[in-house]
JSON list of C-alpha atoms in Angstrom, two decimals:
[
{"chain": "E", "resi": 1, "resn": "UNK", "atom": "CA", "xyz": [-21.32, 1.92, -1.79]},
{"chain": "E", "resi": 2, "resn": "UNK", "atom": "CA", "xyz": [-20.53, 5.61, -0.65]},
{"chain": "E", "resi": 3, "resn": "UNK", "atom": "CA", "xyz": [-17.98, 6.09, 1.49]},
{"chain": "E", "resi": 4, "resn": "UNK", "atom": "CA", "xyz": [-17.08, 8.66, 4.07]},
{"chain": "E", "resi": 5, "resn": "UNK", "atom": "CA", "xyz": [-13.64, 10.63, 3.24]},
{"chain": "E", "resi": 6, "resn": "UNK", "atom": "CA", "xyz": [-13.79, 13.24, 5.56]},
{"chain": "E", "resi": 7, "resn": "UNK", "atom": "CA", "xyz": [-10.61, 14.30, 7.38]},
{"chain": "E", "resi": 8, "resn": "UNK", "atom": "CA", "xyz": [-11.76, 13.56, 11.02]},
{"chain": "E", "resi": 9, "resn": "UNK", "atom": "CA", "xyz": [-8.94, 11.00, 12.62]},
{"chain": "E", "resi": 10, "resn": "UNK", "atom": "CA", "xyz": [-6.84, 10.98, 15.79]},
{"chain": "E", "resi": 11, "resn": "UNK", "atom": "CA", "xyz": [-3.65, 12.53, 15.72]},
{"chain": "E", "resi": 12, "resn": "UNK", "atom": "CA", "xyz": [-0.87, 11.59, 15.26]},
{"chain": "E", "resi": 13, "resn": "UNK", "atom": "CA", "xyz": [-1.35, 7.90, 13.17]},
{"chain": "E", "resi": 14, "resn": "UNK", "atom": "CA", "xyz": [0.91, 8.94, 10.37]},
{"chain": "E", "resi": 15, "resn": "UNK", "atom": "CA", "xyz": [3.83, 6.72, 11.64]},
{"chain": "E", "resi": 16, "resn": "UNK", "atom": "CA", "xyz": [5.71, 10.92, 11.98]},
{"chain": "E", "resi": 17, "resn": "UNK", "atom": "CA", "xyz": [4.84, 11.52, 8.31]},
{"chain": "E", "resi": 18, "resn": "UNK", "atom": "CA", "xyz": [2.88, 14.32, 8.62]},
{"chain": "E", "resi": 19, "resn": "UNK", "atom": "CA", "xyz": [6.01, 16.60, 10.43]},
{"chain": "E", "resi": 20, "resn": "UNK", "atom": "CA", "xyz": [7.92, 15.65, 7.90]},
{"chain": "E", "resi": 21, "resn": "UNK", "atom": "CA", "xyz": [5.47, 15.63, 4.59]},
{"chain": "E", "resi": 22, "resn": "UNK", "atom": "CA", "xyz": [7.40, 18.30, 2.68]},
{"chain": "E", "resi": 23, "resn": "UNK", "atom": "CA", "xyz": [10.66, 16.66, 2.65]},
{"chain": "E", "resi": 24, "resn": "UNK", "atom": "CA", "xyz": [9.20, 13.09, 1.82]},
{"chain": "E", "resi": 25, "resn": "UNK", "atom": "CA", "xyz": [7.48, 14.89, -0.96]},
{"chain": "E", "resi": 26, "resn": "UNK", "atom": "CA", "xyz": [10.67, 16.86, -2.18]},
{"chain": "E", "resi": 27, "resn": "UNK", "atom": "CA", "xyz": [12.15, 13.28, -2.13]},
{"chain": "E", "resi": 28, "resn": "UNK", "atom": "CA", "xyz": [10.29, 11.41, -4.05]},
{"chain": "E", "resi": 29, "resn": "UNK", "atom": "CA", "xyz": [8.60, 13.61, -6.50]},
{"chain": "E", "resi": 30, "resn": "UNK", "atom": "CA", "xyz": [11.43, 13.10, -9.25]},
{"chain": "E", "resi": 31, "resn": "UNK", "atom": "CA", "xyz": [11.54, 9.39, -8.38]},
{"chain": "E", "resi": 32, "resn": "UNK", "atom": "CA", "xyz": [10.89, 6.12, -10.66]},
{"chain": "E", "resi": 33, "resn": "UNK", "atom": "CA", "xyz": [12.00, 4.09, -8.40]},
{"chain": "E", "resi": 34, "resn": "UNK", "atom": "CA", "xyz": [9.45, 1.44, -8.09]},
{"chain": "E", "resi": 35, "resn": "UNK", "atom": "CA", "xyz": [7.83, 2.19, -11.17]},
{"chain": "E", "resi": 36, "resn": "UNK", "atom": "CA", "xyz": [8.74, -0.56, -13.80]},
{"chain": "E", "resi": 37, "resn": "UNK", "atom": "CA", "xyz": [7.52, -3.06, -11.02]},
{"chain": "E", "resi": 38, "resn": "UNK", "atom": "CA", "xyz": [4.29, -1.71, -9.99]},
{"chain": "E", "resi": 39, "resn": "UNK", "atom": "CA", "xyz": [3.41, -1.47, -13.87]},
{"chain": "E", "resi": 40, "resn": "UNK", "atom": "CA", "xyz": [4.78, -4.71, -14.94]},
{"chain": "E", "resi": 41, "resn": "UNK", "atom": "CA", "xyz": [2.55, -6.25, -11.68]},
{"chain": "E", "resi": 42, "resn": "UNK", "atom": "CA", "xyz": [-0.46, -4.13, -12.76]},
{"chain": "E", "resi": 43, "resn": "UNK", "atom": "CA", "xyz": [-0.45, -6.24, -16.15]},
{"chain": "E", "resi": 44, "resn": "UNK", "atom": "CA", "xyz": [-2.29, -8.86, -14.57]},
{"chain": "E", "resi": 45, "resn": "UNK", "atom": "CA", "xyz": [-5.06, -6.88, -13.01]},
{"chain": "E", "resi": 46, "resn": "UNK", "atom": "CA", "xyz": [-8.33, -6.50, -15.08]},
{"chain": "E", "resi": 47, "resn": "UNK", "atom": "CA", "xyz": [-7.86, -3.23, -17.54]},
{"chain": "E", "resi": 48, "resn": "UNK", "atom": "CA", "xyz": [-9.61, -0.05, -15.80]},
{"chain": "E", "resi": 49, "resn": "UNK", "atom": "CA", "xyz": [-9.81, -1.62, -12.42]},
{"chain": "E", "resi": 50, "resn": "UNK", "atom": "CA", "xyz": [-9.77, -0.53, -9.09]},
{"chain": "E", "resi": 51, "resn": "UNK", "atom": "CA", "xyz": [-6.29, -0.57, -6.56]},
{"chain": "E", "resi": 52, "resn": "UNK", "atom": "CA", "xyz": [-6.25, 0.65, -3.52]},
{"chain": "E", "resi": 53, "resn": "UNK", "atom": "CA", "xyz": [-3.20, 2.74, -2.76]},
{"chain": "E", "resi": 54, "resn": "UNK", "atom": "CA", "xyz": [-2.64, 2.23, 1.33]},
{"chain": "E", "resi": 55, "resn": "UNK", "atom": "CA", "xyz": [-0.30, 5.04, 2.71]},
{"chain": "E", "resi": 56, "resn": "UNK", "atom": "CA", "xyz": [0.02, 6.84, -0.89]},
{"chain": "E", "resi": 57, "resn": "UNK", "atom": "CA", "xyz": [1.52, 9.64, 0.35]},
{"chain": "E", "resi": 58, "resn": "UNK", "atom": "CA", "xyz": [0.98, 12.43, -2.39]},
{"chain": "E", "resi": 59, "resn": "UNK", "atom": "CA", "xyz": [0.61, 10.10, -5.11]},
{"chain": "E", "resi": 60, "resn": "UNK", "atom": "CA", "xyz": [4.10, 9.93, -6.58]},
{"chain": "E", "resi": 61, "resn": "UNK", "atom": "CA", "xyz": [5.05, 7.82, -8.38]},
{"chain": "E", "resi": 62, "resn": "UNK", "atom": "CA", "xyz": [2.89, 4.74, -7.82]},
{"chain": "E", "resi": 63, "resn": "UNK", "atom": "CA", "xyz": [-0.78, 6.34, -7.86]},
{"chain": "E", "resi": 64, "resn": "UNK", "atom": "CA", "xyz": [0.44, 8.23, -10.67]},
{"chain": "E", "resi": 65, "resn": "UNK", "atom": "CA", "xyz": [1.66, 4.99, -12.52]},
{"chain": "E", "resi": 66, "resn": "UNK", "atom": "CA", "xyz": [-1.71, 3.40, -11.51]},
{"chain": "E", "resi": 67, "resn": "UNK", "atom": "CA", "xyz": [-3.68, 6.15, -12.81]},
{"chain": "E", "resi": 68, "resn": "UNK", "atom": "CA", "xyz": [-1.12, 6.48, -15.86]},
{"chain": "E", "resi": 69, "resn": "UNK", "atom": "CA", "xyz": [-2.37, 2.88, -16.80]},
{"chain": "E", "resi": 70, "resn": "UNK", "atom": "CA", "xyz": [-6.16, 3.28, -16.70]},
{"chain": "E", "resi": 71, "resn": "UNK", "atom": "CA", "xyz": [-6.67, 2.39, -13.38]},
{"chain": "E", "resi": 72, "resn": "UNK", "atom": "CA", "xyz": [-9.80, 3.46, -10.79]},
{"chain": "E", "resi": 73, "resn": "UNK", "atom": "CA", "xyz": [-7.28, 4.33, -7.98]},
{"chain": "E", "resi": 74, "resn": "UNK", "atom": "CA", "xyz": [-8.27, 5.04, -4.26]},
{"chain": "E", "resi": 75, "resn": "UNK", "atom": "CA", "xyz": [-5.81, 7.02, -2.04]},
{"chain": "E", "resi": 76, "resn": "UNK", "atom": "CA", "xyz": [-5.84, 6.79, 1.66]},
{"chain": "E", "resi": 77, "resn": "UNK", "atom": "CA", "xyz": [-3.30, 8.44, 4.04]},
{"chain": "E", "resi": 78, "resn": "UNK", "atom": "CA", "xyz": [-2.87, 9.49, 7.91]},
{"chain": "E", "resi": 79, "resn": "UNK", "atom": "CA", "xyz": [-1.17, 12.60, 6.45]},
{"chain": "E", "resi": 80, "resn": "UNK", "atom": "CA", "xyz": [-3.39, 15.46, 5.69]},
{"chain": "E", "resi": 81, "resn": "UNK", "atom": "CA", "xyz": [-0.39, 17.57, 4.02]},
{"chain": "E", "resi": 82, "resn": "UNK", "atom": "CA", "xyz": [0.10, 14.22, 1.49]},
{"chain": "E", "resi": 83, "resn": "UNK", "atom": "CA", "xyz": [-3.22, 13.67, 1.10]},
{"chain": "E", "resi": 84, "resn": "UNK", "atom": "CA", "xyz": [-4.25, 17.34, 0.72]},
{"chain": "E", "resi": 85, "resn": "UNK", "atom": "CA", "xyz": [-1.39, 16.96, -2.52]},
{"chain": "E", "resi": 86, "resn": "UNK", "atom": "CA", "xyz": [-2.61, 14.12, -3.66]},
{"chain": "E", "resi": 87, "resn": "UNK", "atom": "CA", "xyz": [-6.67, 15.43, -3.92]},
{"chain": "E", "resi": 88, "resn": "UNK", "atom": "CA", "xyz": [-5.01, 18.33, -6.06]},
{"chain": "E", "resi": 89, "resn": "UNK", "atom": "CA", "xyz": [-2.95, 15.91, -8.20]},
{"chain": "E", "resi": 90, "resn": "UNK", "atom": "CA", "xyz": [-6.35, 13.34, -8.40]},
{"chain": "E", "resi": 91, "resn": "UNK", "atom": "CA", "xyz": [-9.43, 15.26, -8.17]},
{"chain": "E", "resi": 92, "resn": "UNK", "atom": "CA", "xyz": [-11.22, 12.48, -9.40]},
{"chain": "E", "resi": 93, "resn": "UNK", "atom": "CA", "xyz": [-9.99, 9.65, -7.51]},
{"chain": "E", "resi": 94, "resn": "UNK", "atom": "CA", "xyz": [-11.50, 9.07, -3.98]},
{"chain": "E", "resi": 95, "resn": "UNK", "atom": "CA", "xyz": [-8.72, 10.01, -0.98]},
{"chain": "E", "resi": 96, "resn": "UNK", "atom": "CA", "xyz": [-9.49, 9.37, 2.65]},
{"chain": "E", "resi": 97, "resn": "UNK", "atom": "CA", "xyz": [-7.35, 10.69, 5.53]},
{"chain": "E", "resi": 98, "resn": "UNK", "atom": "CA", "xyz": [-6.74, 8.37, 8.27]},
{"chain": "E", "resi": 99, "resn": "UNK", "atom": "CA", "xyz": [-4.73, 5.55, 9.55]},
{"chain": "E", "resi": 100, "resn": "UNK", "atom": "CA", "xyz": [-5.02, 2.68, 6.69]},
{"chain": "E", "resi": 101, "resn": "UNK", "atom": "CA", "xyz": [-5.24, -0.27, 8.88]},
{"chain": "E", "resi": 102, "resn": "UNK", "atom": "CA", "xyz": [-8.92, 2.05, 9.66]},
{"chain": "E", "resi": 103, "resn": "UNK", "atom": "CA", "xyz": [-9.43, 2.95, 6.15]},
{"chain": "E", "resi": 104, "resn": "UNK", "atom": "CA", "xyz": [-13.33, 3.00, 5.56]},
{"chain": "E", "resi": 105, "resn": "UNK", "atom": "CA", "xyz": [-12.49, 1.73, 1.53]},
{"chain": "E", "resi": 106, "resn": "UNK", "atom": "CA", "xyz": [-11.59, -1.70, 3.16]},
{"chain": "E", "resi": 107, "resn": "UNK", "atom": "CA", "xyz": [-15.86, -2.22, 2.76]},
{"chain": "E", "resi": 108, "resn": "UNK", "atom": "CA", "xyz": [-15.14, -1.54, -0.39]},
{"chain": "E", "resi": 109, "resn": "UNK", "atom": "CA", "xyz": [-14.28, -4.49, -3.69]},
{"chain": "E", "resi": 110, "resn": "UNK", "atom": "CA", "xyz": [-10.56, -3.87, -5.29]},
{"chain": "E", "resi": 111, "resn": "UNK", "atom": "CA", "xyz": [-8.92, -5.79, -8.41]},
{"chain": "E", "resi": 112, "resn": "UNK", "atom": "CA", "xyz": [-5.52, -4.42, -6.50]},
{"chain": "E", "resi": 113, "resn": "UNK", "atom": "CA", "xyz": [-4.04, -3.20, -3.39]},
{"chain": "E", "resi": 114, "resn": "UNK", "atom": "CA", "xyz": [-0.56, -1.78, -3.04]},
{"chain": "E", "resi": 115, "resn": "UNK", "atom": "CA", "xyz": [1.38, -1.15, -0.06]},
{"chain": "E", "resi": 116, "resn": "UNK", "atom": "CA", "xyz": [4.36, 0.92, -1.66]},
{"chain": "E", "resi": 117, "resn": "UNK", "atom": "CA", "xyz": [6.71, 1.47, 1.52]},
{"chain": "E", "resi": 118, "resn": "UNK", "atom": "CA", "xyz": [4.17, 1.12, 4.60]},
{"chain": "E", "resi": 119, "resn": "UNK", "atom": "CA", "xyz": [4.21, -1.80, 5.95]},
{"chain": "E", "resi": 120, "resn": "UNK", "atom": "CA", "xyz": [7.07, -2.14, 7.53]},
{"chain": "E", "resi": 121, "resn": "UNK", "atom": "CA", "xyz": [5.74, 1.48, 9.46]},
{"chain": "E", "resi": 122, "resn": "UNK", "atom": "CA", "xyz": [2.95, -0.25, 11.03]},
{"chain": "E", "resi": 123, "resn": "UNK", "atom": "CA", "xyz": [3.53, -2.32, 14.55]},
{"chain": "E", "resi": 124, "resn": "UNK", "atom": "CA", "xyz": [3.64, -6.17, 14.13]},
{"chain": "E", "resi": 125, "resn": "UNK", "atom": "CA", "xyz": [-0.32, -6.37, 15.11]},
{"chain": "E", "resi": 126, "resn": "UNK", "atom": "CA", "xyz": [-1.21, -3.36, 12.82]},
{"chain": "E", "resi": 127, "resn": "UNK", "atom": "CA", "xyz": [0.69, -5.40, 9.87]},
{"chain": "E", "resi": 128, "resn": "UNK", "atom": "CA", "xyz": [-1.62, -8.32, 10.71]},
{"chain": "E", "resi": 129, "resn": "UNK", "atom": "CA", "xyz": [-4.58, -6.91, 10.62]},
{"chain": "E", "resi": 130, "resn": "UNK", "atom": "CA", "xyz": [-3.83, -5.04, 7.62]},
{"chain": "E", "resi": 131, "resn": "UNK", "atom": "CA", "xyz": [-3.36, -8.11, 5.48]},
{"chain": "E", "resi": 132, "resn": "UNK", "atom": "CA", "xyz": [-6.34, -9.90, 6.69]},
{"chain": "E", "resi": 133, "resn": "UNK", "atom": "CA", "xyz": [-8.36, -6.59, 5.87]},
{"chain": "E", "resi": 134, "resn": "UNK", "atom": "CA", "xyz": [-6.62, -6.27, 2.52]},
{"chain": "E", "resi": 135, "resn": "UNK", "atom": "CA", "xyz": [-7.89, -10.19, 2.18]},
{"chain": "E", "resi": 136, "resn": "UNK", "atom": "CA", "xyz": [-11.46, -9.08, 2.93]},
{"chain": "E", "resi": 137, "resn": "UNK", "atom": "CA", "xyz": [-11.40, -6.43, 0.62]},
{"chain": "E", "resi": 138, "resn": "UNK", "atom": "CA", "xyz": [-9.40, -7.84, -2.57]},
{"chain": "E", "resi": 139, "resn": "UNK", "atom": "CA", "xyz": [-11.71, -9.61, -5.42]},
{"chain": "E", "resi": 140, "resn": "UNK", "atom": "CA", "xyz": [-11.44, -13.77, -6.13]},
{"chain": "E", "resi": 141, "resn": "UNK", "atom": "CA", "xyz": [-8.33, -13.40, -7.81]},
{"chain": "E", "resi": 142, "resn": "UNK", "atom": "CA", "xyz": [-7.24, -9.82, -6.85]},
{"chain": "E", "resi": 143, "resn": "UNK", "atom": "CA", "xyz": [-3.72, -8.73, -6.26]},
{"chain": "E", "resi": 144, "resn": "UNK", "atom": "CA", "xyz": [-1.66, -7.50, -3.43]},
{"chain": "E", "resi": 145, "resn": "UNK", "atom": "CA", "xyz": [1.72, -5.83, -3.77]},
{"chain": "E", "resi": 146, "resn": "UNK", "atom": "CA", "xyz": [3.76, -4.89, -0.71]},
{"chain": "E", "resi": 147, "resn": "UNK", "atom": "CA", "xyz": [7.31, -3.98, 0.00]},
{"chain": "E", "resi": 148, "resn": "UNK", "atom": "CA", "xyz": [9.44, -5.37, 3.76]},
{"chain": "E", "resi": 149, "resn": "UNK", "atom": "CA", "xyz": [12.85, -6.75, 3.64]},
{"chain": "E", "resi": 150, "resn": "UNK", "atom": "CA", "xyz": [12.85, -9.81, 3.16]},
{"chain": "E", "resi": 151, "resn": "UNK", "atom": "CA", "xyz": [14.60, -10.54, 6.34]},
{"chain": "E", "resi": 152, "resn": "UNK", "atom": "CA", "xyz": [13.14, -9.75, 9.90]},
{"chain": "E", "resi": 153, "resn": "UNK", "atom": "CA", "xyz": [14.42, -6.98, 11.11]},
{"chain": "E", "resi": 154, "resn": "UNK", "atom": "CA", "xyz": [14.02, -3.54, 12.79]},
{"chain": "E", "resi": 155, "resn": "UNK", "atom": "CA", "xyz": [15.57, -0.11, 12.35]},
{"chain": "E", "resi": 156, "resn": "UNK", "atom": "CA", "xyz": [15.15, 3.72, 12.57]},
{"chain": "E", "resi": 157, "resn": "UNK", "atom": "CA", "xyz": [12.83, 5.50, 9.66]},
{"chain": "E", "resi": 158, "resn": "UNK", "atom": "CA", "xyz": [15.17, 7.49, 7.61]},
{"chain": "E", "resi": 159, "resn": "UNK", "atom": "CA", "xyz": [12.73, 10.91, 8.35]},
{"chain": "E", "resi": 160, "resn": "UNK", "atom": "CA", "xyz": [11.65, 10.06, 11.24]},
{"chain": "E", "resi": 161, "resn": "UNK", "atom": "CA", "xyz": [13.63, 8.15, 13.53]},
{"chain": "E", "resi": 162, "resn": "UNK", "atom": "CA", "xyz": [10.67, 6.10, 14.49]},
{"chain": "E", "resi": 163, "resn": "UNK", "atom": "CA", "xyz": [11.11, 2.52, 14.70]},
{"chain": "E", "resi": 164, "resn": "UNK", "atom": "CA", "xyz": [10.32, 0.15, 11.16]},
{"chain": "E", "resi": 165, "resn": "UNK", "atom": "CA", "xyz": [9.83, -3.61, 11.50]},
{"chain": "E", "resi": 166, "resn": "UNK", "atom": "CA", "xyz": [10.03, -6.12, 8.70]},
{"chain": "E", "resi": 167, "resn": "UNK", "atom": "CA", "xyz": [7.92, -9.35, 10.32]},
{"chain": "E", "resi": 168, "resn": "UNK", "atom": "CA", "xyz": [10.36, -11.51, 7.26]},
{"chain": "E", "resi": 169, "resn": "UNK", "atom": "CA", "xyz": [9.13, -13.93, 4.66]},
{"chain": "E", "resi": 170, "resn": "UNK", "atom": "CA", "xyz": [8.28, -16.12, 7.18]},
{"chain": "E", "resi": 171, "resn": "UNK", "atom": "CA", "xyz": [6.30, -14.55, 9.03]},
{"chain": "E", "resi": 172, "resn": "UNK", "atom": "CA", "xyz": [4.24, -13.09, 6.33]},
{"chain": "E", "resi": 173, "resn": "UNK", "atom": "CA", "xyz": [3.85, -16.23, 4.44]},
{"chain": "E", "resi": 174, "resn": "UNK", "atom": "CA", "xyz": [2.05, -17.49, 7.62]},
{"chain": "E", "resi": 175, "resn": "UNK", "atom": "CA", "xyz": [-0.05, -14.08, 8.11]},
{"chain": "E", "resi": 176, "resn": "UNK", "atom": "CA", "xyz": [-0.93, -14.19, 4.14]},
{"chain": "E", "resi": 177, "resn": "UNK", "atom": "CA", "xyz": [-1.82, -18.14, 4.28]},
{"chain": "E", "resi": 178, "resn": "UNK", "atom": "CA", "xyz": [-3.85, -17.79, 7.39]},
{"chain": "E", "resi": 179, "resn": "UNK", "atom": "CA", "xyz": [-5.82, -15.04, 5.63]},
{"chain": "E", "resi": 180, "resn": "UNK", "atom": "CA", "xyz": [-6.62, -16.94, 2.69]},
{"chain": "E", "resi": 181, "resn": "UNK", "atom": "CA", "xyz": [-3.95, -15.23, 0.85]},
{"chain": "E", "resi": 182, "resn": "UNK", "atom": "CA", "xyz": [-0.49, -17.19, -1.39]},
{"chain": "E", "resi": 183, "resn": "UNK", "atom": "CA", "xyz": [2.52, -15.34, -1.31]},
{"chain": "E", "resi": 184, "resn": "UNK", "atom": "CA", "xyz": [3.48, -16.10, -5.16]},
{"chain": "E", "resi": 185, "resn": "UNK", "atom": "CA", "xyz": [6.60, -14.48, -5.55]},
{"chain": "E", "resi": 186, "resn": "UNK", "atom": "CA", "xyz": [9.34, -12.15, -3.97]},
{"chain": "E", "resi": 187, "resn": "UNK", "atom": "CA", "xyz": [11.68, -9.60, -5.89]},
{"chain": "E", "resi": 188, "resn": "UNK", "atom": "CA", "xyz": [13.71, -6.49, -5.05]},
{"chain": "E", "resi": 189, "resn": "UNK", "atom": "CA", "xyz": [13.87, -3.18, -7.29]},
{"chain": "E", "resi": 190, "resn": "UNK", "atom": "CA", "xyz": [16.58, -1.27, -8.70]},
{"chain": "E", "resi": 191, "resn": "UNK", "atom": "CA", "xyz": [15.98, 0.38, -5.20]},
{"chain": "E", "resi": 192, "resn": "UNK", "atom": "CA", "xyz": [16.35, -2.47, -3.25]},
{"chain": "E", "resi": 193, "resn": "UNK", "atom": "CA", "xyz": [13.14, -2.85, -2.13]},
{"chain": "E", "resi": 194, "resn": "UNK", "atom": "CA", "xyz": [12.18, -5.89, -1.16]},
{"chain": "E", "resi": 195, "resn": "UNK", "atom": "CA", "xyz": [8.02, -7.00, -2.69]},
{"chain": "E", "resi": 196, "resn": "UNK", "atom": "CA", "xyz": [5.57, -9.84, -1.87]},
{"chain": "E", "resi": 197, "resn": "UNK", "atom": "CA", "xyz": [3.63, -10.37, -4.59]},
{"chain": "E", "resi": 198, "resn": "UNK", "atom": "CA", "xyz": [0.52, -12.04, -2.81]},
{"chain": "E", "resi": 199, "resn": "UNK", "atom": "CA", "xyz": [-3.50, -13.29, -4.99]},
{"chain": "E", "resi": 200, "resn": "UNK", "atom": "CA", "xyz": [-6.20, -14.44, -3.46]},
{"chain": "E", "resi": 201, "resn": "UNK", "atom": "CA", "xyz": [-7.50, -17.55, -4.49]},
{"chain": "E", "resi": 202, "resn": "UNK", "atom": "CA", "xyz": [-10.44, -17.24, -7.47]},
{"chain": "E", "resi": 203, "resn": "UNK", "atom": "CA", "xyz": [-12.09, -20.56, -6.04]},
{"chain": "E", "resi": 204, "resn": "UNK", "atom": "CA", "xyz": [-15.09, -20.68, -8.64]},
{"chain": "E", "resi": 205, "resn": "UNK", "atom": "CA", "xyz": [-12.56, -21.14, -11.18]},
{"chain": "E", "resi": 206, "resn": "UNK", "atom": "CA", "xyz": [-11.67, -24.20, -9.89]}
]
């Protein structure tokens, strides 16, 4: 299905991202943290399959890791500096500009989604709606991978200074199971970021 990645979106639905792109960039471009977890959870997707990166930012590190592994990856970001970077660092991969939770790949099929460090940007309804798009989109027995403290909570973005909310385990338990989606496990990094790893049920293999 083609898909329409031009860069026509309403200002300004990069959470403050996009004043700020070149020192997020700067930051995390010699960064592994995150990587040893987003490979070991891309062992269980189908070899050469596709993930959907939401919020990728310029693709470091966890496109890169994705793409590193033989995965189809697809890029979308409110940013047009980070997503500018990461079309030069990914020709090949398909990158849409806009906000994700209005992401045109959602009519799309994925093996994988990953929502490295967005989340928890998004308001409480925006989180929501995410998830039960990410549950649309995701195969019988995809995967998704997100990172939120653990705990619910709110505080000021680091580069920012706009407000993050974690909903908590709780919450997002409920928002997953309501979406046809089982939180499997939880784990925090070397980082200490906290991840959901989420499937949706592959009911014909029952």
């Amino acid at each position: 299905m083609p898909v329409n990645t031009s860069n026509s979106f309403s200002p300004d639905g990069s959470n403050g991202y996009e004043a700020v792109a070149e020192d997020f960039m700067s930051h995390r471009a010699g960064s592994t943290i995150g990587v040893a977890t987003v490979r070991q959870w891309a062992k269980f997707l189908p070899p050469g399959g596709a993930v959907l990166d939401l919020g990728c930012g310029h693709g470091v590190p966890v496109s890169q890791t994705l793409v590193d592994e033989g995965f189809r990856v697809y890029g979308v970001d409110a940013s047009a500096a980070m997503i500018s970077a990461f079309r030069a660092r990914f020709p090949n991969a398909p990158a849409e500009q806009n906000k994700v939770e209005d992401s045109r790949f959602f009519g799309l099929r994925f093996d994988g989604v990953i929502a490295w460090g967005l989340m928890f940007l998004l308001t409480g309804d925006a989180q929501a709606n995410v998830i039960r798009k990410v549950a649309a989109a995701l195969k019988p027995g995809g995967k998704f991978l997100f990172t939120a403290p653990g705990q619910e909570c709110e505080w000021p973005d680091n580069l920012t200074g706009q407000t993050s909310r974690s909903l908590g385990s709780d919450a997002y338990r409920l928002l997953l199971k309501s979406a046809g989606l089982v939180l499997e496990d939880e784990a925090v990094d070397e980082g200490q970021n906290h991840y959901f790893f989420v499937r949706k049920p592959d009911n014909s293999a029952a």
